[in-house]
Coordinates of C-alpha atoms and ligand atoms in Angstrom, one line a residue:
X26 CA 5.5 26.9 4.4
X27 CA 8.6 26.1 3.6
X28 CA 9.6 23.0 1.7
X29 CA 12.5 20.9 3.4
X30 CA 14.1 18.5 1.1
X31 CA 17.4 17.0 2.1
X32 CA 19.5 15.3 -0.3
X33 CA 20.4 12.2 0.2
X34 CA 24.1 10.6 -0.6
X35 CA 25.6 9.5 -3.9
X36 CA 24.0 6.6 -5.3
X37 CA 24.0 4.1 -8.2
X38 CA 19.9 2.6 -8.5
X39 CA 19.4 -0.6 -10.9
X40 CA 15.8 -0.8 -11.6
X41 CA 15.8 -4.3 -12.8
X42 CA 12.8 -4.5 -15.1
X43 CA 13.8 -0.7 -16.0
X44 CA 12.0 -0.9 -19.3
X45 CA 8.5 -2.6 -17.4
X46 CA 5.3 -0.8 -16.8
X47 CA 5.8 0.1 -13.4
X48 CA 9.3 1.8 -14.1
X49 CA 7.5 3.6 -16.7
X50 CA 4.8 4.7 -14.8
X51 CA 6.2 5.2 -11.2
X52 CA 9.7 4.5 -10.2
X53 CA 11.2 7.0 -13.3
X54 CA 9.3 9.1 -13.0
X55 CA 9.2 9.6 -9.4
X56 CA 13.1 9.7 -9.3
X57 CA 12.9 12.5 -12.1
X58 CA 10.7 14.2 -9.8
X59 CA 13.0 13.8 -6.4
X60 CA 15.9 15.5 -9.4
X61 CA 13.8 18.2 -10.2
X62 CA 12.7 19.1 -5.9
X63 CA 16.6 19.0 -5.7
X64 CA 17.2 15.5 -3.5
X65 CA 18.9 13.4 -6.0
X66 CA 22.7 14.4 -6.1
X67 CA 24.2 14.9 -9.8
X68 CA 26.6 12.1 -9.1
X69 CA 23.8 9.9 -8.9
X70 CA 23.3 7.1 -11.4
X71 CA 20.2 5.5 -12.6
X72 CA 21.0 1.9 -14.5
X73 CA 18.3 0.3 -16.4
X74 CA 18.4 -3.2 -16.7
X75 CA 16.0 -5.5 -18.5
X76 CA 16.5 -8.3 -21.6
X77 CA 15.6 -5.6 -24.2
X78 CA 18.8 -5.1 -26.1
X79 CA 18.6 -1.1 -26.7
X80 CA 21.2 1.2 -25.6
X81 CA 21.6 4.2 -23.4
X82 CA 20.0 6.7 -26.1
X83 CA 17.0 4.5 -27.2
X84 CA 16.9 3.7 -22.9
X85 CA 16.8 7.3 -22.2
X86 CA 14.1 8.3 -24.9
X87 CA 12.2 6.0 -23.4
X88 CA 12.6 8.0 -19.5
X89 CA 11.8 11.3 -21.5
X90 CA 9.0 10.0 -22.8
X91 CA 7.7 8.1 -19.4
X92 CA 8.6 11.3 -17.7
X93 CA 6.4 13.1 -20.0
X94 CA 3.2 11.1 -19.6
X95 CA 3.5 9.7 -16.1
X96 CA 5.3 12.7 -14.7
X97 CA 2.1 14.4 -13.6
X98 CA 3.1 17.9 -14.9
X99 CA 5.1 19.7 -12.1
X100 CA 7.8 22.7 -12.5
X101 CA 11.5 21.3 -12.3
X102 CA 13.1 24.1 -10.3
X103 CA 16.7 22.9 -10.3
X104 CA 17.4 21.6 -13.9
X105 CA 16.2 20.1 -16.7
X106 CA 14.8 17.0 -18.3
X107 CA 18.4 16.9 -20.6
X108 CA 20.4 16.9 -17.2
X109 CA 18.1 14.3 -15.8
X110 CA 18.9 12.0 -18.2
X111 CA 22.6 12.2 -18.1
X112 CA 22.7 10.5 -15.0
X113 CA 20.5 7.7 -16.9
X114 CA 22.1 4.5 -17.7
X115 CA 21.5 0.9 -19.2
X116 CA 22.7 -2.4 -19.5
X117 CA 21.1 -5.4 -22.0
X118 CA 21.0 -8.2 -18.9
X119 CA 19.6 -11.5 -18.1
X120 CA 18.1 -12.5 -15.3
X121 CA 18.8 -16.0 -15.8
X122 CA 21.2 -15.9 -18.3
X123 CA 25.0 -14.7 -17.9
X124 CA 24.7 -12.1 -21.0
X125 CA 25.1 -8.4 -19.1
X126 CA 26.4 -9.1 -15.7
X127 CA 30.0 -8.4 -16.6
X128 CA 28.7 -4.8 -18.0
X129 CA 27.1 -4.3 -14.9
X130 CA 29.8 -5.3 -12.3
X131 CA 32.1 -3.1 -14.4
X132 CA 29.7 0.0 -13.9
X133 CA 28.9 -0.5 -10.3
X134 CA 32.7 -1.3 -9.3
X135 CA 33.4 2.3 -8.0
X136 CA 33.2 1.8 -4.1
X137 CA 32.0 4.7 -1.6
X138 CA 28.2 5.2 -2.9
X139 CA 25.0 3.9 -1.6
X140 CA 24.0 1.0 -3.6
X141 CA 20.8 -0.1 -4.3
X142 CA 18.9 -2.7 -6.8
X143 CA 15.2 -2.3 -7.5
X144 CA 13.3 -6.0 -8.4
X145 CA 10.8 -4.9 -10.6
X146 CA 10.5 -7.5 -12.2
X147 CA 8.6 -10.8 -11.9
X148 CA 8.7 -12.7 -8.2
X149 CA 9.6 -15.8 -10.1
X150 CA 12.8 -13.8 -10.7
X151 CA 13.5 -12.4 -7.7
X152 CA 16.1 -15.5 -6.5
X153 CA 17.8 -15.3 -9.4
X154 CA 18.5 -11.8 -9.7
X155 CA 19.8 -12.5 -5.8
X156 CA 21.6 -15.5 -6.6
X157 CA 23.5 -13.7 -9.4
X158 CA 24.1 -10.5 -7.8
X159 CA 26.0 -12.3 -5.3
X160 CA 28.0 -14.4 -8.0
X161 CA 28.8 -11.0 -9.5
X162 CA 30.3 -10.0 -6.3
X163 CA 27.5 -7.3 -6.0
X164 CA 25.7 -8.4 -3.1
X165 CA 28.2 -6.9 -0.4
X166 CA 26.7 -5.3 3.2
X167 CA 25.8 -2.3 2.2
X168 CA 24.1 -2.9 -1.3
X169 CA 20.1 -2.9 -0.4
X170 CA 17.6 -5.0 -2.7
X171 CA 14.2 -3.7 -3.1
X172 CA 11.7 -6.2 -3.8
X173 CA 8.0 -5.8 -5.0
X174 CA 5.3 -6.9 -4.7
X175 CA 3.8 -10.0 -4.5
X176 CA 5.9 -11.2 -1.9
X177 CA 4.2 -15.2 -2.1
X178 CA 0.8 -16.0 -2.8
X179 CA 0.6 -17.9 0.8
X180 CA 2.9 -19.0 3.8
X181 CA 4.9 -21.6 2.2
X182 CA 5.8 -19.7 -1.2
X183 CA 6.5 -16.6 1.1
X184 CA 8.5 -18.4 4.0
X185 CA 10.7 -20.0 0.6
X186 CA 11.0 -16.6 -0.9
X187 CA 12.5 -14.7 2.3
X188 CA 14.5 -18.2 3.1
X189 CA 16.0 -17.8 -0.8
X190 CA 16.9 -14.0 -0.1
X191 CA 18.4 -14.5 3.0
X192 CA 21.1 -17.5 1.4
X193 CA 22.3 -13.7 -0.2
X194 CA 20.9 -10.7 1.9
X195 CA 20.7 -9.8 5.4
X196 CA 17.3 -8.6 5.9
X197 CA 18.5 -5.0 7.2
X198 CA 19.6 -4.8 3.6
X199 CA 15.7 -6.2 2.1
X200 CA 13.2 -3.2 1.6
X201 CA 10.2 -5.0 0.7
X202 CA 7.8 -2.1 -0.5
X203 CA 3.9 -2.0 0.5
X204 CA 3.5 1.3 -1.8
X205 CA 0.8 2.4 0.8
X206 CA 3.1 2.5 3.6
X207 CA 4.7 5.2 1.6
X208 CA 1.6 7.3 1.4
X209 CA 1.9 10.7 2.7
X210 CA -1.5 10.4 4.5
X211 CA -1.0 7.3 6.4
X212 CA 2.2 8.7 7.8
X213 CA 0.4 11.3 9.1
X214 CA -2.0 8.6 10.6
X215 CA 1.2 7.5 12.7
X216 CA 1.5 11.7 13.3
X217 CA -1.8 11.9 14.9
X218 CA -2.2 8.6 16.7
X219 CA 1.6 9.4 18.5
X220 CA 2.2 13.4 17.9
X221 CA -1.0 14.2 19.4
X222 CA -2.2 14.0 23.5
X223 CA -5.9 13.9 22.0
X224 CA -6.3 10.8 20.7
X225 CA -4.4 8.0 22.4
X226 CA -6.0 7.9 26.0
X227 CA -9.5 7.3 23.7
X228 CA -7.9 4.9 20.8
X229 CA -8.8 1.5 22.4
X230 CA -12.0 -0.4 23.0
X231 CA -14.2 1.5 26.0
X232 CA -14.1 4.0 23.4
X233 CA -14.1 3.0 19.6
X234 CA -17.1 1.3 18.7
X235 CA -15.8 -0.2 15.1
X236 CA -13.0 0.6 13.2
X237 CA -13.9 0.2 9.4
X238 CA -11.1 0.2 6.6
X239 CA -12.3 0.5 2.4
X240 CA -10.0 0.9 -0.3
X241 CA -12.4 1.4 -3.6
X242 CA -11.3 1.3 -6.8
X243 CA -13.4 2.3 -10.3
X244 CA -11.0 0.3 -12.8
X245 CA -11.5 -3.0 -13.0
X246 CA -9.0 -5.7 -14.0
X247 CA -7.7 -4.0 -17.0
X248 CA -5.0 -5.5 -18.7
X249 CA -3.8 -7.7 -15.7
X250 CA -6.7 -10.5 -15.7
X251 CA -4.5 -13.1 -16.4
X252 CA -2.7 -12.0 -12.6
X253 CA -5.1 -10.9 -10.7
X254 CA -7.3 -13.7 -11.6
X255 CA -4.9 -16.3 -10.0
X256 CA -4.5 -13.7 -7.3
X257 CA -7.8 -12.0 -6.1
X258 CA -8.5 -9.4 -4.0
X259 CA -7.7 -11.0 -1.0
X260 CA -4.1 -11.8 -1.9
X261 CA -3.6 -8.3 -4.4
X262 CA -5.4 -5.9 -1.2
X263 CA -6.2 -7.5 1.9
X264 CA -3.2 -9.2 2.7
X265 CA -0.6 -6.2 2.1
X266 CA -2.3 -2.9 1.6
X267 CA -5.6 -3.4 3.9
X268 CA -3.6 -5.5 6.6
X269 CA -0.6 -2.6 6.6
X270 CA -3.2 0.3 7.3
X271 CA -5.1 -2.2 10.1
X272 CA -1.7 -2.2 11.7
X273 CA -1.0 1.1 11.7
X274 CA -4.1 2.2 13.0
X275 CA -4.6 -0.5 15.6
X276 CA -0.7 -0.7 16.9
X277 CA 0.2 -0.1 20.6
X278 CA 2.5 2.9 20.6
X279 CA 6.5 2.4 19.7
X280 CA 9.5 3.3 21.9
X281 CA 10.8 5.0 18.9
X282 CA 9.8 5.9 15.5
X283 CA 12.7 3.4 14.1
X284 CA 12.3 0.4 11.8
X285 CA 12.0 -2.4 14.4
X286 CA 10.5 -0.7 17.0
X287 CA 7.7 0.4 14.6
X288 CA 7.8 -3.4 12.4
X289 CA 7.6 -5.4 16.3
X290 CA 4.3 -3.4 17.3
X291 CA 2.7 -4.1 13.7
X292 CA 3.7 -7.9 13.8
X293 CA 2.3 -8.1 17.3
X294 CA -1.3 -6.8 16.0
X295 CA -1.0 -9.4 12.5
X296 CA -0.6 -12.1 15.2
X297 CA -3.6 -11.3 17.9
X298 CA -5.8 -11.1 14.8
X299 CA -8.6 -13.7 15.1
X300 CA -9.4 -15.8 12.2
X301 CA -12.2 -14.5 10.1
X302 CA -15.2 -17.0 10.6
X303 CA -17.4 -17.9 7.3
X304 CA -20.3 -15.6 7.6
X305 CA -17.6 -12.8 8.5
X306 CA -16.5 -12.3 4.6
X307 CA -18.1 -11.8 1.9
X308 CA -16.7 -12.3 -1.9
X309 CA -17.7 -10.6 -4.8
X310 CA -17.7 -10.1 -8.8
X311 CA -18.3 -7.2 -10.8
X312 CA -20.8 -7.5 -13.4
X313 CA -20.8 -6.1 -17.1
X314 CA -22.0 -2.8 -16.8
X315 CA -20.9 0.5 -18.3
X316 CA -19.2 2.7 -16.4
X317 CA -16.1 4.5 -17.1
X318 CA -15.4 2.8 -20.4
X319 CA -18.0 2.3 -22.7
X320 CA -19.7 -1.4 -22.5
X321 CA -16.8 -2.4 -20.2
X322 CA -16.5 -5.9 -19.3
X323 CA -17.6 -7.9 -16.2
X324 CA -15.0 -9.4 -14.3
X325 CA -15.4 -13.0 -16.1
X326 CA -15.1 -11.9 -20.0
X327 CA -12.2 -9.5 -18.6
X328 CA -10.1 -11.8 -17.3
X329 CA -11.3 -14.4 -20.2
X330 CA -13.0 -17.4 -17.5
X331 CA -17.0 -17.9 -17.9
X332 CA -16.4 -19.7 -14.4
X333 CA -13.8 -17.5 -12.5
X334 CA -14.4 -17.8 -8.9
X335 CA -11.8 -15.6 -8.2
X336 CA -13.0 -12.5 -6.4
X337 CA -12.5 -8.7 -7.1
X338 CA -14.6 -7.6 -3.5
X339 CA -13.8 -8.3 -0.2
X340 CA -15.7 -7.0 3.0
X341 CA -14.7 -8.6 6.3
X342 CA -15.3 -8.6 9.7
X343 CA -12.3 -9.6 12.3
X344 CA -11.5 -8.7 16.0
X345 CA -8.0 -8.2 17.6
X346 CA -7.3 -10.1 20.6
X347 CA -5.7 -8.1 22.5
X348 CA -6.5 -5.8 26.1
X349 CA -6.6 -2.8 23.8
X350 CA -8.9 -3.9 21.0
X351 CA -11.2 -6.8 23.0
X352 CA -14.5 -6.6 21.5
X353 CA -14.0 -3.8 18.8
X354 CA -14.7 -5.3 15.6
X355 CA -12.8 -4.0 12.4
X356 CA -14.0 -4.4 9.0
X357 CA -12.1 -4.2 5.8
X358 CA -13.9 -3.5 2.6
X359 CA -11.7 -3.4 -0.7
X360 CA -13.1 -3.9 -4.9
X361 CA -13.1 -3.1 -8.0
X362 CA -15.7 -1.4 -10.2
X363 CA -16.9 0.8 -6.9
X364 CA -18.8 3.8 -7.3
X365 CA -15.7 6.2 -6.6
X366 CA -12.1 5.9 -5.6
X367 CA -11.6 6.3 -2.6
X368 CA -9.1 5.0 0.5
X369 CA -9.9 6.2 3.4
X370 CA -10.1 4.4 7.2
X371 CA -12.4 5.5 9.9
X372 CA -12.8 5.0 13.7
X373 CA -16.3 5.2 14.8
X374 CA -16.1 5.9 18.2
X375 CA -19.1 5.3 21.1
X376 CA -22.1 7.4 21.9
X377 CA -21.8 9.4 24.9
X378 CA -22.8 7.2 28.2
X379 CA -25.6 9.5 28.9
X380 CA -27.5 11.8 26.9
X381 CA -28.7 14.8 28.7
X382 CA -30.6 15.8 26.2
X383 CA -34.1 15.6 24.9
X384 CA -34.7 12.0 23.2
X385 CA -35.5 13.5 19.9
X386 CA -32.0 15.1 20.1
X387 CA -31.1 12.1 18.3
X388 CA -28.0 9.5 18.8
X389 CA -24.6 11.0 17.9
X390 CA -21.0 9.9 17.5
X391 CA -17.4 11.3 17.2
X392 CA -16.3 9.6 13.6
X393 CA -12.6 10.3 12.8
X394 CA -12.0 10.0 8.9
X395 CA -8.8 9.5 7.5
X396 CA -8.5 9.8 3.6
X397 CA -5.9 8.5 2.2
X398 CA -6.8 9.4 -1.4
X399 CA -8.4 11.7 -3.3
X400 CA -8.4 14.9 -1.3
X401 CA -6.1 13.7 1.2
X402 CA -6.7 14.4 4.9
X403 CA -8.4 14.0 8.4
X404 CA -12.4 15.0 9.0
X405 CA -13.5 14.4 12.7
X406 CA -17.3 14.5 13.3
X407 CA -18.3 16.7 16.3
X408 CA -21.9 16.7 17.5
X409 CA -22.7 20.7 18.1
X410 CA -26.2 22.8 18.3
X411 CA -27.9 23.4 15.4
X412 CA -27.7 26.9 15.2
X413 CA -31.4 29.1 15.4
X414 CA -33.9 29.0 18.2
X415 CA -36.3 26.1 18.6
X416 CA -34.7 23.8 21.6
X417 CA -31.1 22.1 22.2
X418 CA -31.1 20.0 18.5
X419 CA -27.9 18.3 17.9
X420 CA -26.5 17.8 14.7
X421 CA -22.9 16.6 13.5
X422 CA -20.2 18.9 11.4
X423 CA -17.3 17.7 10.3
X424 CA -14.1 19.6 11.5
X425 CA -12.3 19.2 8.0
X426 CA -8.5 19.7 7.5
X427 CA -7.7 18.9 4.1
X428 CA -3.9 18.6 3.8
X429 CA -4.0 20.8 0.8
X430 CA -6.0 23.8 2.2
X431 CA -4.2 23.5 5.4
X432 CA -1.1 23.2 4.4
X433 CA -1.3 25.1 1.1
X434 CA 0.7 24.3 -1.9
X435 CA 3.4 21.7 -0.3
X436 CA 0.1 20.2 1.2
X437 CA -1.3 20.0 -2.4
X438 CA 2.4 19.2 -3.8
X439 CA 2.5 15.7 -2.0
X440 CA 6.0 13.6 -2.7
X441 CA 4.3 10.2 -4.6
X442 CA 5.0 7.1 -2.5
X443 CA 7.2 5.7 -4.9
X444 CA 9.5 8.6 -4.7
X445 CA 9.2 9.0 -1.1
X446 CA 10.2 4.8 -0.4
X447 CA 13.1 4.7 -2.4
X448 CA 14.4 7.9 -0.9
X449 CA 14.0 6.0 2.0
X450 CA 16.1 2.8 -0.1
X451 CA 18.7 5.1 -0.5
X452 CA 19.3 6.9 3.3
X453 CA 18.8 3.4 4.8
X454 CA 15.6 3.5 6.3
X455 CA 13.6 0.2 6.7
X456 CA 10.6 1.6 9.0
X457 CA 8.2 2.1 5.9
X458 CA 9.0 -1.0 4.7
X459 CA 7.6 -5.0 5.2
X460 CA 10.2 -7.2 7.2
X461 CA 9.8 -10.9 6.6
X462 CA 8.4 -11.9 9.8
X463 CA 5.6 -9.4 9.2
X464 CA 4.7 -10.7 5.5
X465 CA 4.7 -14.3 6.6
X466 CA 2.1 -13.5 9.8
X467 CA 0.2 -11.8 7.5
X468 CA 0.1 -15.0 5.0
X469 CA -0.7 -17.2 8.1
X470 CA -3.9 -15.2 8.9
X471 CA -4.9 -15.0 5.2
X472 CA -4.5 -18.6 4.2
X473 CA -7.1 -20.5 5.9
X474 CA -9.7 -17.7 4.4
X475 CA -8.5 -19.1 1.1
X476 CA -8.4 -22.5 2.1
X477 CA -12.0 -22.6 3.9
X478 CA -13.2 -21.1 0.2
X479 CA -11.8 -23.9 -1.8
X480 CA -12.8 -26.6 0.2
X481 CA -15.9 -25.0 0.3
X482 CA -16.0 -24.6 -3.7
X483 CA -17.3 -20.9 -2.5
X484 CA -18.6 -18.6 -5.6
X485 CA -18.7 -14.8 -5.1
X486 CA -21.3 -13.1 -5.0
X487 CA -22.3 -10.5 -8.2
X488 CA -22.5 -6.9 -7.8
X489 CA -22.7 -4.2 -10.3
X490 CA -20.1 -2.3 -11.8
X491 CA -20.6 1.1 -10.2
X492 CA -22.0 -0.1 -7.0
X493 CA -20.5 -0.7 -3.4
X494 CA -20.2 -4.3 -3.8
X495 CA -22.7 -7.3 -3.6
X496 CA -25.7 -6.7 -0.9
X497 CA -24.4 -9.1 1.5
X498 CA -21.6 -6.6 2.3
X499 CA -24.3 -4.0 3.8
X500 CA -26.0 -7.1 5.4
X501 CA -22.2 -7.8 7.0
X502 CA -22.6 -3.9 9.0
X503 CA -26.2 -4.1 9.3
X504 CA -26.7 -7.3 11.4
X505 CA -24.1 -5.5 13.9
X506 CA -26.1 -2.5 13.7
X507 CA -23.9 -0.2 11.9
X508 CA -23.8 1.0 8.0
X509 CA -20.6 1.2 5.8
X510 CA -19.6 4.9 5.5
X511 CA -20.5 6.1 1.7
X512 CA -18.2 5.8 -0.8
X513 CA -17.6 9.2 -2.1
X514 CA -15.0 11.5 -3.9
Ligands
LIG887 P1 6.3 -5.7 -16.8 O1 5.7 -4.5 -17.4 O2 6.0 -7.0 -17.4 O3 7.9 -5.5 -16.9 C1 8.8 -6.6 -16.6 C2 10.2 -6.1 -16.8 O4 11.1 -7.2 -16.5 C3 10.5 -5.6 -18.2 O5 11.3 -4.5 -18.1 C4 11.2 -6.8 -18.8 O6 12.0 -6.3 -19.8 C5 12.0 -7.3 -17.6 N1 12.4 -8.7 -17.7 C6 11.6 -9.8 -18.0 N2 12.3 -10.9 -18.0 C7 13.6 -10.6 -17.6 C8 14.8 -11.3 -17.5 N3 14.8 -12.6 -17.6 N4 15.9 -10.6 -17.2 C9 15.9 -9.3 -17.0 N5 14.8 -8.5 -17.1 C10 13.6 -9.2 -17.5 O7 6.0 -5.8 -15.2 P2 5.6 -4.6 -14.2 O8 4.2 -4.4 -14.3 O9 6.6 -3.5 -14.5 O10 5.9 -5.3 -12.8 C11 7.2 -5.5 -12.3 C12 7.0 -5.9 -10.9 O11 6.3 -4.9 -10.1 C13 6.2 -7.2 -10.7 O12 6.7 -7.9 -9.6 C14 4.8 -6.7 -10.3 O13 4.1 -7.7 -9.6 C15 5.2 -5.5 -9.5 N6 4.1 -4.5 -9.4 C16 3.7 -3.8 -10.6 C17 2.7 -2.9 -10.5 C18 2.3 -2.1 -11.7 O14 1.5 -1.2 -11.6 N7 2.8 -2.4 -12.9 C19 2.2 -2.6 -9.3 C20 2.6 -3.2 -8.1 C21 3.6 -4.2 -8.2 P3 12.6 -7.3 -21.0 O15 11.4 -8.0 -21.5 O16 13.2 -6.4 -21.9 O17 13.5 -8.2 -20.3

C-alpha cells in the first residue's frame, strides 16, 4: 500500500513548555517524525519556549537527544536529523513575566504562515500565556492555541478556563487535545461505525446487549503522585479519555465528517448520560506488590499519603437516555497496576431470538472488539460449527483483522497521535479535538460522582498490583449477568 502523506502549509509552532517532559517525549519527537515521512515543509519553524535560559544550540541538543530516545527508531527517508534541527528555534520567555516576549513577537512577525502555539505547560498558566499573547499582538484570527490537558478539575474551574480563553481566542482557533481522539484505531472506529452498511442498522439497543469500555494500565503513579493524587482516575481517565471513546462509539451518525457536525452528535450523547447511581462505581487502590519494578510501591507510599483516598480504579456502570441506547448499559473500567496494557472497547451484542439448535449447543454471541492498543485492530466473534462429525456444536472464532497484518507495513507504521493532532493544529481541523461545550458537559456528569464520594467520606477499595482491580468490579458485571472481557496483550 501506498503511503499518502500531504504536506501541510508553512508554519511557525511555539511549544510553550518546549524543554517539559511531554515535549521531550511526544510533541518533538513526533514533529521530527512528520519531517522525516516528508509533511513538515523546510520553511517550517519550531520555537521553544520555556523559563530555562539556554540558547538555540544547547535547545537543539536537547531535540537530538529527545529524538533519539523517544523517537521510537524509524528510517528518515527525506533528510536528516542535522536538517531537522535547523528549522529548531528558542526563546528564554516568561509566562508571567515580560522577559522574552519582545524576542518572540520579533520572530513570529513575518505574516503569511499558519501560526500555531502549543500550551504545554501547566493549566494554571494557560490564561496568562493567552493574556500575553494577545498583549504581544500575537493572538490575531488565524493564530490557533493548543491547550492540554487538564482542562479543569470540575465545572466551575473548566466553565472559568474556557471563559478566560475566550476574553483572547475564538474557539475555532482553541484545539483542546484528548490525545486518544488522535489514535489511529479509534478513527477507524468512526470508519466502521459510518463507512460500513454492516454495522449501523444493528448498533442500537434491540441489538447490543452492553457496551463495555477498559483502558488498563501496568505503571502505576510513577513520578506524578503528587498530580494524580489530587486528580484520580476519574478526573485523569474517565472524564476525557473514557467519556471521548463512549461518545464515539455510542454517537448517532453525523451529516458530515466536519468539526461541529461530529463535536454536536458527541455533546448530545455527554448530555443523555444518566448519572451514575452509588452501587454503579466502584473505586480502587493498588496495593504494594511487585510487578514490573522490583518491590514497587502501593499507590499510598507512591504518592507519599498513608490515607490517600484518591482512586487509581474506576469501573462504572451508566445508561444513555436516549431512543437508540434505552436500556443498554455501558460500563467503563480504567486503572493502574492491571495485569496488561490494554485499551480496547467492545460491543456485546444479543443472542439470537431463537436457537434452533440442540440445548447443549450452548449460548452464543456476536462480540465486536476494538483494540485500541497494543496490536491495534478490530476482532468480531462469529458463532460457526465446530468442524468434525459428532452433531451441530457451536463454537465462537474470532474474525481477526489486525491493522498491521492487514494492512502490512503502513498498518504496522501507525502516525503517533501526537503527530497526527497537531498536523491537524496546523491544516485547521478542529474535528479531533474537544470544544468547550463538550468539556464542560462532560464535567457536569462527572462532578456529582465526586461530590456523592466526599460527602460520603468514600474509601476505595484495595486490589493488587497485577490484578484487574478490586473484586467488587467483577461483582459490578456479575449481578447483571455478564463478565468483564480478560485483560490481555
Ligand atoms: P513539565 O515537565 O513540568 O514541563 C513544564 C514546562 O513548562 C517546562 O518546559 C518548563 O520549563 C515550562 N515552564 C514552567 N513555568 C514556566 C513559565 N512561568 N513560563 C514559561 N515556561 C514555563 O510538564 P509536562 O509533563 O511536560 O506537562 C506539560 C503539560 O502537558 C501539562 O499541562 C500536563 O498536564 C500536560 N500533559 C503532560 C503529559 C505528560 O506525559 N507529561 C501527558 C498529558 C498531559 P522552565 O522550567 O524552563 O520554564
Amino acid at each position: 500500500m501506498v503511503s499518502r502523506v500531504i504536506p501541510v502549509d508553512p508554519f511557525d509552532l511555539v511549544i510553550f513548555g518546549g524543554t517539559g517532559d511531554l515535549a521531550r517525549r511526544k510533541i518533538l519527537p513526533g514533529l521530527f517524525r512528520r519531517f522525516c515521512a516528508g509533511q513538515m515543509p523546510p520553511e517550517a519553524r519550531i520555537i521553544g519556549a520555556a523559563r530555562s535560559d539556554i540558547d538555540v544550540a544547547a535547545f537543539r541538543a536537547m531535540v537530538a537527544e529527545a529524538t533519539q530516545e523517544f523517537g521510537g527508531g524509524f528510517t528518515c527517508e527525506t533528510g536528516t536529523l542535522e536538517a531537522f534541527l535547523e528549522q529548531i528555534d528558542y526563546v528564554a520567555i516568561d509566562a508571567r513575566g515580560d522577559q522574552g516576549w519582545a524576542e518572540l513577537q520579533e520572530k513570529m512577525s513575518g505574516k503569511g504562515r499558519v501560526e500555531a502555539y502549543y500550551f504545554s505547560v501547566s493549566p494554571a498558566l494557560f490564561g496568562d500565556l493567552a493574556e500575553r499573547l494577545q498583549k504581544w499582538g500575537m493572538a490575531d484570527q488565524d493564530a490557533r492555541i493548543v491547550v492540554e490537558k487538564p482542562f479543569g478539575r470540575d465545572l466551575e474551574t473548566a466553565q472559568t478556563l474556557n471563559a478566560t480563553l475566550a476574553t483572547y481566542f475564538d474557539e475555532h482557533q482553541i484545539y483542546r487535545i484528548d490525545h486518544y481522539l488522535g489514535k489511529e484505531t479509534v478513527q477507524n472506529l468512526m470508519a466502521v461505525r459510518f463507512g460500513n452498511m454492516l454495522f449501523e442498522p444493528l448498533w442500537n439497543a434491540q441489538y447490543v446487549d452492553h457496551i463495555q469500555i477498559t483502558v488498563a494500565e501496568t505503571v502505576g503513579v510513577g513520578g506524578r503522585g503528587e498530580y494524580y493524587d489530587k486528580s484520580g482516575a476519574m478526573r485523569d481517565m474517565v472524564q476525557n479519555h473514557l467519556m471521548q471513546l463512549l461518545c464515539l462509539i455510542a454517537m448517532e451518525p453525523p451529516a458530515r465528517f466536519d468539526p461541529d457536525a461530529v463535536r454536536d452528535e458527541k455533546l448530545k450523547v455527554i448530555r443523555a448520560l444518566d448519572p451514575v447511581l452509588p452501587h454503579h462505581i466502584i473505586r480502587g487502590q493498588y496495593q504494594a506488590e511487585p510487578m514490573n519494578e522490583a518491590n514497587a510501591p502501593g499507590y499510598r507510599t507512591a504518592v507519599g499519603d498513608a490515607r490517600s483516598r484518591t482512586e487509581s480504579f474506576i469501573a462504572l456502570k451508566t445508561h444513555i437516555s436516549n431512543w437508540r441506547w434505552a436500556g443498554t448499559p455501558f460500563y467503563l473500567r480504567t486503572g493502574k497496576r492491571m495485569s496488561a496494557r490494554s485499551s480496547e472497547i467492545t460491543v456485546v451484542f444479543k443472542e439470537t431470538p431463537h436457537s434452533i439448535f440442540a440445548e447443549d449447543a450452548g449460548r452464543h454471541r456476536n462480540v465486536l472488539s476494538i483494540r485500541l492498543q497494543p496490536n491495534e485492530g478490530i476482532t468480531l466473534g462469529v458463532t460457526i460449527k465446530e468442524p468434525g462429525p459428532g452433531g451441530m456444536r457451536l463454537v465462537d472464532v474470532p474474525l481477526d483483522m489486525t491493522f498491521a497484518d492487514a494492512l502490512g507495513e503502513e498498518g504496522a507504521d501507525q502516525v503517533d497521535a501526537y503527530e497526527r493532532l497537531i498536523m491537524d493544529v496546523i491544516r485547521g481541523n478542529q474535528t479531533l479535538f474537544m470544544r468547550g461545550d463538550e468539556v464542560e458537559a462532560a464535567w457536569a456528569w462527572t462532578d456529582p460522582i465526586i461530590e456523592g464520594w466526599e460527602a460520603r467520606n468514600d474509601v476505595p477499595k484495595p486490589y493488587d498490583s497485577g490484578s484487574d482491580g478490586p473484586t467488587d468490579s467483577t461483582e459490578l458485571m456479575r449481578r447483571d449477568g455478564r463478565e468483564w472481557r480478560k485483560v490481555s496483550l
